[in-house]
Amino acid sequence: MESNVTQKKSIRKTFDWADFLLNNAIAIILLLLLVVIIVIEPKFLSIVNFRNILAQASTRLIFALGVGGIIIAKGTDLSLGRQVGIAAVVSASLLQAVDYAYRMYPNLPKLPIIVPVLTVIAITALISAINGFVISKLKVDPFVATLGMQVIVFGLTSIYFDRPPYGAQPIGGLDKGFMSWAQGSLTVGPASNPYIQIPYLIIYATIVTIIVWTLWNKTRFGKNMYAVGGNIEAATVSGVNVFKALMSTYVLAGILYGLGGALEAARVGSATNRTGEGYELDAIAACIVGGLSFNGGIGTVPGIVFGTLIFMVISYGLNFIGISPYLQYIVKGLIIIIAVAIDSRKYHTRYRLNKSACSQNQSRTITSLPLAQPRGFFSRHRARMGDGLPEKAGTMRSAVPPLLP
């Protein structure tokens, strides 16, 4: 009993407020911004607004979960938005109402929703697989590879979209069943006076979140993804197939882009070659706000969910209080810069701690030394990956053998 009390006191003493504020600075800033929005317009706190925010955040969460795995694997994907666009355009063109006068395919019979959805998922999975191959095999930097793919996919989408006889006009007149697939709600209670209505989009996003969490935390795929992102050389030495891990990560992201793109087209009710523009910035920003690191190997699904929700709440709140859309771009840009700057500072701080511990270890003749482990997600994932750390947390084997007498 006394040992437990002593342990609790030692934990309290070692709690570092400066470290806590550094690790959670961007989340604290966004929460304070949310408080300001609520003070300016108290009506913002309503069930209707909350439901609308969750519905709008659902597709963005699917995109963020896709690119989140890539960021954990120490990559990035600037083609996300354009892949969403091609998925939205293709699915919308195949699911227009049969009686719509301006159908892209006038003689196409009514298709089951699953057929166009699987088609666009296959398209975006192929595009992402090409990204993964170029990055893992050709050793092209992820930023450059996905930037090039972004331009290519936009060109393909525009060619497909701007077709005779109607040219480049929004693809509308979507099938009612397709739109209700995304716009509908699950009603709990009597139809005349329901207790609650849960949008289908929230249900889809919840299912995707559970699946991704399981893949990241309970499968070899997830362990290899974290290993490659944490230290690719150590992962290779440990027997991880880096090529397979990266390809799987990018293909999974492509599958989520395709699903989310089809949902986005159904949610909005139309699609153009500009659909999805800038979505990659929102998704990446949500991941960074949620605790992921561009240095790789760090991040969790709950963190991405939090980042997506808080980012969407801020965007919706700024619209609600009448802030100019142009000013919102500035706010989003500042959030991204601040988040990345804080992440970089955390990384370098942790690097100095570990480097100092290693220097002390090498200066002694003992074979092990307590290591100053970083707190939070970093410690857990890096220890699991074996990024120069032993299986037992808190110690590190010396890289220098003991001196002979």
Coordinates of C-alpha atoms in Angstrom, one line a residue:
M1 CA 0.0 0.0 0.0
E2 CA 2.8 2.4 1.0
S3 CA 4.7 1.6 -2.2
N4 CA 1.7 2.4 -4.3
V5 CA 1.3 5.8 -2.6
T6 CA 5.0 6.5 -3.1
Q7 CA 4.7 5.6 -6.7
K8 CA 1.8 8.0 -7.2
K9 CA 3.7 10.8 -5.6
S10 CA 6.7 10.2 -7.8
I11 CA 4.5 10.3 -10.9
R12 CA 3.1 13.6 -9.8
K13 CA 6.5 15.0 -9.2
T14 CA 7.8 14.0 -12.6
F15 CA 4.8 15.5 -14.4
D16 CA 6.2 18.2 -16.6
W17 CA 3.7 21.0 -17.5
A18 CA 6.1 22.5 -20.1
D19 CA 6.3 19.1 -21.8
F20 CA 2.5 18.7 -21.6
L21 CA 1.9 22.2 -23.1
L22 CA 4.4 21.5 -25.9
N23 CA 2.9 18.2 -26.8
N24 CA -0.7 19.5 -26.9
A25 CA -0.1 23.2 -27.9
I26 CA -2.0 23.1 -31.2
A27 CA -5.0 21.3 -29.6
I28 CA -5.1 23.8 -26.8
I29 CA -5.0 26.7 -29.3
L30 CA -7.9 25.2 -31.3
L31 CA -10.0 24.6 -28.2
L32 CA -9.5 28.2 -27.1
L33 CA -10.5 29.3 -30.6
L34 CA -13.7 27.2 -30.2
V35 CA -14.4 28.9 -26.9
V36 CA -14.1 32.3 -28.6
I37 CA -16.6 31.2 -31.3
I38 CA -19.1 30.0 -28.7
V39 CA -18.8 33.3 -26.7
I40 CA -19.4 35.3 -29.9
E41 CA -22.4 33.1 -31.0
P42 CA -23.9 30.9 -28.2
K43 CA -26.4 29.5 -30.6
F44 CA -23.5 27.6 -32.2
L45 CA -24.1 25.0 -29.4
S46 CA -27.1 23.1 -30.8
I47 CA -27.9 19.5 -31.6
V48 CA -28.6 20.4 -35.3
N49 CA -25.2 22.0 -35.7
F50 CA -23.5 19.1 -33.9
R51 CA -25.2 16.6 -36.2
N52 CA -24.3 18.6 -39.3
I53 CA -20.6 18.9 -38.1
L54 CA -20.4 15.1 -37.6
A55 CA -22.0 14.4 -41.0
Q56 CA -19.6 16.8 -42.8
A57 CA -16.6 15.5 -40.8
S58 CA -17.4 11.8 -41.7
T59 CA -16.0 11.9 -45.2
R60 CA -13.1 14.0 -44.1
L61 CA -12.3 11.5 -41.4
I62 CA -12.2 8.7 -44.0
F63 CA -9.7 10.7 -46.1
A64 CA -7.6 11.5 -43.0
L65 CA -7.4 7.9 -42.0
G66 CA -6.1 7.1 -45.5
V67 CA -3.4 9.7 -45.5
G68 CA -2.7 9.1 -41.8
G69 CA -1.2 5.7 -42.4
I70 CA 1.0 7.2 -45.1
I71 CA 2.2 9.9 -42.7
I72 CA 3.0 7.3 -40.0
A73 CA 5.0 5.4 -42.7
K74 CA 7.0 8.7 -43.1
G75 CA 5.4 9.8 -46.3
T76 CA 2.7 12.1 -47.5
D77 CA 0.1 12.2 -50.3
L78 CA -0.7 15.4 -52.1
S79 CA -2.8 13.5 -54.7
L80 CA -5.5 12.8 -52.1
G81 CA -7.8 15.6 -53.2
R82 CA -7.6 14.7 -56.9
Q83 CA -8.2 11.1 -56.3
V84 CA -11.3 12.0 -54.4
G85 CA -12.3 14.1 -57.4
I86 CA -11.9 11.4 -59.9
A87 CA -13.8 9.0 -57.7
A88 CA -16.6 11.5 -57.3
V89 CA -16.8 12.3 -61.0
V90 CA -16.8 8.7 -62.2
S91 CA -19.3 7.5 -59.6
A92 CA -21.6 10.4 -60.3
S93 CA -21.5 9.8 -64.1
L94 CA -22.4 6.2 -63.6
L95 CA -25.2 6.8 -61.1
Q96 CA -27.3 9.5 -62.8
A97 CA -31.1 9.1 -62.8
V98 CA -32.3 7.2 -65.9
D99 CA -34.8 10.0 -66.7
Y100 CA -32.3 12.8 -66.4
A101 CA -32.0 14.7 -69.7
Y102 CA -28.3 15.4 -69.6
R103 CA -26.9 12.0 -68.7
M104 CA -23.3 11.4 -69.5
Y105 CA -24.2 7.9 -70.7
P106 CA -27.8 8.1 -72.1
N107 CA -28.1 4.3 -72.9
L108 CA -26.6 3.1 -69.7
P109 CA -29.1 1.0 -67.6
K110 CA -29.6 1.7 -63.9
L111 CA -26.7 0.2 -62.0
P112 CA -26.6 -1.2 -58.5
I113 CA -24.8 1.3 -56.3
I114 CA -22.1 -1.2 -55.3
V115 CA -20.9 -1.5 -58.9
P116 CA -19.8 2.1 -59.5
V117 CA -18.5 2.3 -55.9
L118 CA -16.3 -0.7 -56.4
T119 CA -15.2 0.7 -59.8
V120 CA -13.9 4.0 -58.3
I121 CA -12.3 2.1 -55.4
A122 CA -10.4 0.0 -57.9
I123 CA -9.3 3.2 -59.8
T124 CA -8.0 5.0 -56.7
A125 CA -6.4 1.9 -55.3
L126 CA -4.5 1.6 -58.6
I127 CA -3.4 5.2 -58.5
S128 CA -2.2 4.9 -54.9
A129 CA -0.4 1.6 -55.8
I130 CA 1.5 3.5 -58.5
N131 CA 2.4 6.1 -55.9
G132 CA 3.6 3.4 -53.5
F133 CA 5.7 1.7 -56.3
V134 CA 7.3 5.0 -57.4
I135 CA 8.2 5.8 -53.8
S136 CA 9.4 2.4 -52.5
K137 CA 11.0 1.0 -55.7
L138 CA 12.2 4.1 -57.6
K139 CA 13.1 5.9 -54.4
V140 CA 11.3 9.1 -55.4
D141 CA 10.5 11.5 -52.5
P142 CA 6.9 11.1 -51.5
F143 CA 6.3 14.9 -51.8
V144 CA 7.5 14.9 -55.4
A145 CA 5.9 11.6 -56.4
T146 CA 2.4 12.5 -55.1
L147 CA 2.7 16.1 -56.4
G148 CA 3.2 14.7 -59.9
M149 CA 0.4 12.3 -59.5
Q150 CA -1.9 15.1 -58.3
V151 CA -1.4 16.9 -61.6
I152 CA -1.8 13.7 -63.7
V153 CA -5.0 12.7 -62.0
F154 CA -6.5 16.2 -62.3
G155 CA -5.7 16.0 -66.1
L156 CA -7.4 12.6 -66.4
T157 CA -10.4 13.8 -64.4
S158 CA -10.7 16.9 -66.6
I159 CA -10.5 14.9 -69.8
Y160 CA -13.2 12.5 -68.5
F161 CA -15.4 15.4 -67.3
D162 CA -15.2 17.7 -70.3
R163 CA -16.8 15.3 -72.8
P164 CA -19.2 16.0 -75.7
P165 CA -22.1 16.6 -76.2
Y166 CA -22.6 18.6 -73.0
G167 CA -19.0 19.6 -72.2
A168 CA -17.7 20.7 -68.8
Q169 CA -20.8 21.1 -66.8
P170 CA -21.5 19.7 -63.3
I171 CA -22.6 16.1 -63.3
G172 CA -26.0 16.3 -61.6
G173 CA -29.3 14.6 -61.7
L174 CA -28.0 11.8 -59.5
D175 CA -30.1 8.7 -58.7
K176 CA -32.2 9.2 -55.6
G177 CA -31.0 5.9 -54.1
F178 CA -27.4 7.0 -54.5
M179 CA -28.0 10.3 -52.8
S180 CA -30.0 8.7 -50.0
W181 CA -27.1 6.3 -49.5
A182 CA -25.1 9.3 -48.2
Q183 CA -27.8 11.8 -47.2
G184 CA -30.1 9.5 -45.4
S185 CA -30.4 8.9 -41.7
L186 CA -31.1 6.0 -39.3
T187 CA -34.2 7.0 -37.4
V188 CA -34.6 5.8 -33.8
G189 CA -38.1 5.9 -32.5
P190 CA -41.5 6.5 -34.2
A191 CA -41.3 8.0 -37.7
S192 CA -43.6 10.8 -36.8
N193 CA -41.6 11.8 -33.7
P194 CA -38.2 10.2 -33.8
Y195 CA -36.0 10.2 -30.7
I196 CA -32.8 10.7 -32.7
Q197 CA -31.7 10.6 -36.3
I198 CA -28.2 9.3 -37.0
P199 CA -26.9 10.2 -40.5
Y200 CA -25.6 7.2 -42.5
L201 CA -22.3 9.0 -43.1
I202 CA -21.6 8.9 -39.3
I203 CA -22.3 5.1 -39.3
Y204 CA -20.0 4.6 -42.4
A205 CA -17.2 6.7 -40.8
T206 CA -17.5 4.7 -37.5
I207 CA -17.2 1.4 -39.3
V208 CA -14.2 2.6 -41.3
T209 CA -12.6 3.9 -38.1
I210 CA -13.0 0.5 -36.4
I211 CA -11.6 -1.4 -39.3
V212 CA -8.5 1.0 -39.6
W213 CA -7.9 0.8 -35.9
T214 CA -7.9 -3.0 -36.0
L215 CA -5.5 -3.0 -39.0
W216 CA -3.1 -0.6 -37.3
N217 CA -3.1 -2.2 -33.9
K218 CA -3.9 -5.9 -34.3
T219 CA -2.3 -7.0 -37.5
R220 CA 1.2 -7.5 -38.9
F221 CA 0.4 -4.9 -41.5
G222 CA 0.1 -2.2 -38.8
K223 CA 3.2 -3.2 -36.9
N224 CA 5.2 -3.1 -40.1
M225 CA 3.8 0.3 -41.0
Y226 CA 4.9 1.8 -37.7
A227 CA 8.3 0.0 -38.0
V228 CA 9.0 1.4 -41.5
G229 CA 8.0 4.9 -40.4
G230 CA 10.0 4.8 -37.2
N231 CA 13.2 3.6 -38.7
I232 CA 13.3 2.0 -42.2
E233 CA 16.9 0.7 -41.7
A234 CA 16.0 -1.0 -38.5
A235 CA 12.9 -2.4 -40.0
T236 CA 14.8 -3.8 -42.9
V237 CA 17.4 -5.5 -40.6
S238 CA 14.5 -6.9 -38.6
G239 CA 13.1 -8.7 -41.7
V240 CA 10.3 -6.3 -42.5
N241 CA 9.4 -6.3 -46.2
V242 CA 9.6 -2.5 -46.7
F243 CA 8.2 -2.6 -50.3
K244 CA 5.2 -4.7 -49.3
A245 CA 4.5 -2.5 -46.2
L246 CA 4.6 0.7 -48.2
M247 CA 2.5 -0.7 -51.0
S248 CA -0.1 -2.0 -48.6
T249 CA -0.2 1.4 -46.8
Y250 CA -0.8 3.3 -50.1
V251 CA -3.3 0.9 -51.5
L252 CA -5.3 1.1 -48.2
A253 CA -5.3 4.8 -48.5
G254 CA -6.5 4.6 -52.1
I255 CA -9.4 2.4 -51.1
L256 CA -10.5 4.9 -48.5
Y257 CA -10.1 7.8 -51.0
G258 CA -12.4 6.0 -53.5
L259 CA -15.0 5.2 -50.9
G260 CA -14.9 8.7 -49.5
G261 CA -15.1 10.2 -53.0
A262 CA -18.2 8.3 -53.9
L263 CA -19.8 9.3 -50.6
E264 CA -18.8 13.0 -51.2
A265 CA -20.5 13.0 -54.6
A266 CA -23.7 11.5 -53.1
R267 CA -23.6 13.9 -50.2
V268 CA -23.2 17.0 -52.3
G269 CA -25.6 15.8 -55.1
S270 CA -23.2 16.6 -58.0
A271 CA -19.6 16.5 -59.0
T272 CA -17.1 18.4 -61.1
N273 CA -13.4 18.1 -62.0
R274 CA -12.8 20.6 -59.1
T275 CA -14.4 18.3 -56.5
G276 CA -11.9 17.4 -53.8
E277 CA -9.7 20.4 -54.4
G278 CA -7.7 21.2 -51.3
Y279 CA -9.0 18.2 -49.4
E280 CA -5.4 16.9 -48.9
L281 CA -4.5 20.0 -46.9
D282 CA -7.5 19.6 -44.6
A283 CA -6.8 15.9 -44.1
I284 CA -3.0 16.3 -43.5
A285 CA -3.7 19.2 -41.1
A286 CA -6.2 17.1 -39.2
C287 CA -3.6 14.3 -38.8
I288 CA -1.0 16.7 -37.5
V289 CA -3.4 18.3 -35.1
G290 CA -4.3 14.8 -34.0
G291 CA -0.7 14.0 -33.0
L292 CA 0.8 12.4 -36.1
S293 CA 4.4 13.3 -37.0
F294 CA 6.0 13.9 -40.3
N295 CA 9.0 12.2 -38.8
G296 CA 7.1 8.9 -39.0
G297 CA 6.2 6.1 -36.6
I298 CA 3.9 8.2 -34.4
G299 CA 0.1 8.5 -34.4
T300 CA -3.1 6.8 -33.4
V301 CA -6.6 6.4 -34.8
P302 CA -8.2 8.3 -31.9
G303 CA -5.8 11.1 -32.5
I304 CA -6.9 11.4 -36.1
V305 CA -10.6 11.3 -35.1
F306 CA -9.9 14.2 -32.6
G307 CA -8.0 16.2 -35.1
T308 CA -10.6 15.8 -37.8
L309 CA -13.5 16.7 -35.5
I310 CA -11.8 19.8 -33.9
F311 CA -10.7 21.0 -37.4
M312 CA -14.2 20.6 -38.8
V313 CA -15.7 22.3 -35.7
I314 CA -13.4 25.3 -36.2
S315 CA -14.2 25.5 -39.9
Y316 CA -18.0 25.2 -39.3
G317 CA -17.8 27.7 -36.4
L318 CA -16.0 30.3 -38.5
N319 CA -18.6 30.0 -41.2
F320 CA -21.3 30.2 -38.5
I321 CA -20.1 33.6 -37.1
G322 CA -19.7 35.0 -40.6
I323 CA -15.9 34.9 -41.1
S324 CA -14.8 35.5 -44.7
P325 CA -13.9 32.2 -46.5
Y326 CA -10.6 34.0 -47.6
L327 CA -9.7 34.7 -44.0
Q328 CA -10.4 31.0 -43.2
Y329 CA -7.7 30.0 -45.7
I330 CA -5.3 32.1 -43.7
V331 CA -6.4 30.6 -40.4
K332 CA -6.0 27.0 -41.8
G333 CA -2.6 27.8 -43.2
L334 CA -1.4 29.2 -39.9
I335 CA -2.7 26.1 -38.1
I336 CA -0.7 23.8 -40.4
I337 CA 2.5 25.9 -40.0
I338 CA 2.1 26.0 -36.2
A339 CA 1.3 22.3 -36.0
V340 CA 4.3 21.3 -38.1
A341 CA 6.6 23.7 -36.2
I342 CA 5.5 22.2 -32.9
D343 CA 6.0 18.7 -34.2
S344 CA 9.5 19.5 -35.4
R345 CA 10.4 21.0 -32.1
K346 CA 9.1 18.0 -30.2
Y347 CA 11.1 15.7 -32.5
H348 CA 14.4 17.6 -32.0
T349 CA 13.8 17.8 -28.2
R350 CA 13.4 14.0 -28.0
Y351 CA 16.4 13.4 -30.2
R352 CA 18.6 15.5 -27.9
L353 CA 17.3 13.6 -24.9
N354 CA 18.1 10.2 -26.5
K355 CA 21.5 11.4 -27.8
S356 CA 22.4 12.7 -24.3
A357 CA 21.5 9.4 -22.8
C358 CA 23.5 7.5 -25.4
S359 CA 26.6 9.7 -24.7
Q360 CA 26.4 9.1 -21.0
N361 CA 26.0 5.4 -21.7
Q362 CA 29.1 5.2 -23.9
S363 CA 31.2 7.1 -21.4
R364 CA 30.7 4.4 -18.7
T365 CA 32.0 0.8 -18.6
I366 CA 28.6 -0.6 -17.7
T367 CA 26.5 -2.4 -20.4
S368 CA 23.2 -0.7 -19.7
L369 CA 21.8 2.6 -18.6
P370 CA 18.4 4.0 -17.9
L371 CA 17.3 5.9 -21.0
A372 CA 15.4 9.2 -20.9
Q373 CA 12.3 8.0 -22.8
P374 CA 10.0 10.5 -24.5
R375 CA 6.5 10.5 -23.2
G376 CA 3.2 9.8 -25.1
F377 CA 2.7 8.1 -28.4
F378 CA 6.4 8.3 -29.4
S379 CA 7.6 6.2 -26.6
R380 CA 5.1 3.4 -27.1
H381 CA 5.5 3.1 -30.8
R382 CA 9.3 3.4 -31.0
A383 CA 9.8 0.9 -28.2
R384 CA 7.5 -1.5 -30.1
M385 CA 9.4 -1.0 -33.3
G386 CA 12.8 -1.6 -31.8
D387 CA 14.2 1.7 -33.1
G388 CA 17.5 1.2 -31.3
L389 CA 15.6 0.5 -28.0
P390 CA 15.5 -2.8 -26.1
E391 CA 12.5 -4.9 -25.5
K392 CA 12.4 -3.8 -21.9
A393 CA 11.4 -0.2 -21.7
G394 CA 13.7 2.2 -19.9
T395 CA 17.1 0.5 -20.7
M396 CA 19.3 0.5 -23.7
R397 CA 22.1 -1.9 -24.6
S398 CA 25.4 -0.3 -25.0
A399 CA 26.8 0.0 -28.5
V400 CA 30.3 -0.2 -27.0
P401 CA 31.5 -3.4 -25.4
P402 CA 32.9 -3.2 -21.8
L403 CA 36.6 -2.4 -21.5
L404 CA 38.8 -5.4 -20.8
P405 CA 40.8 -5.3 -17.6

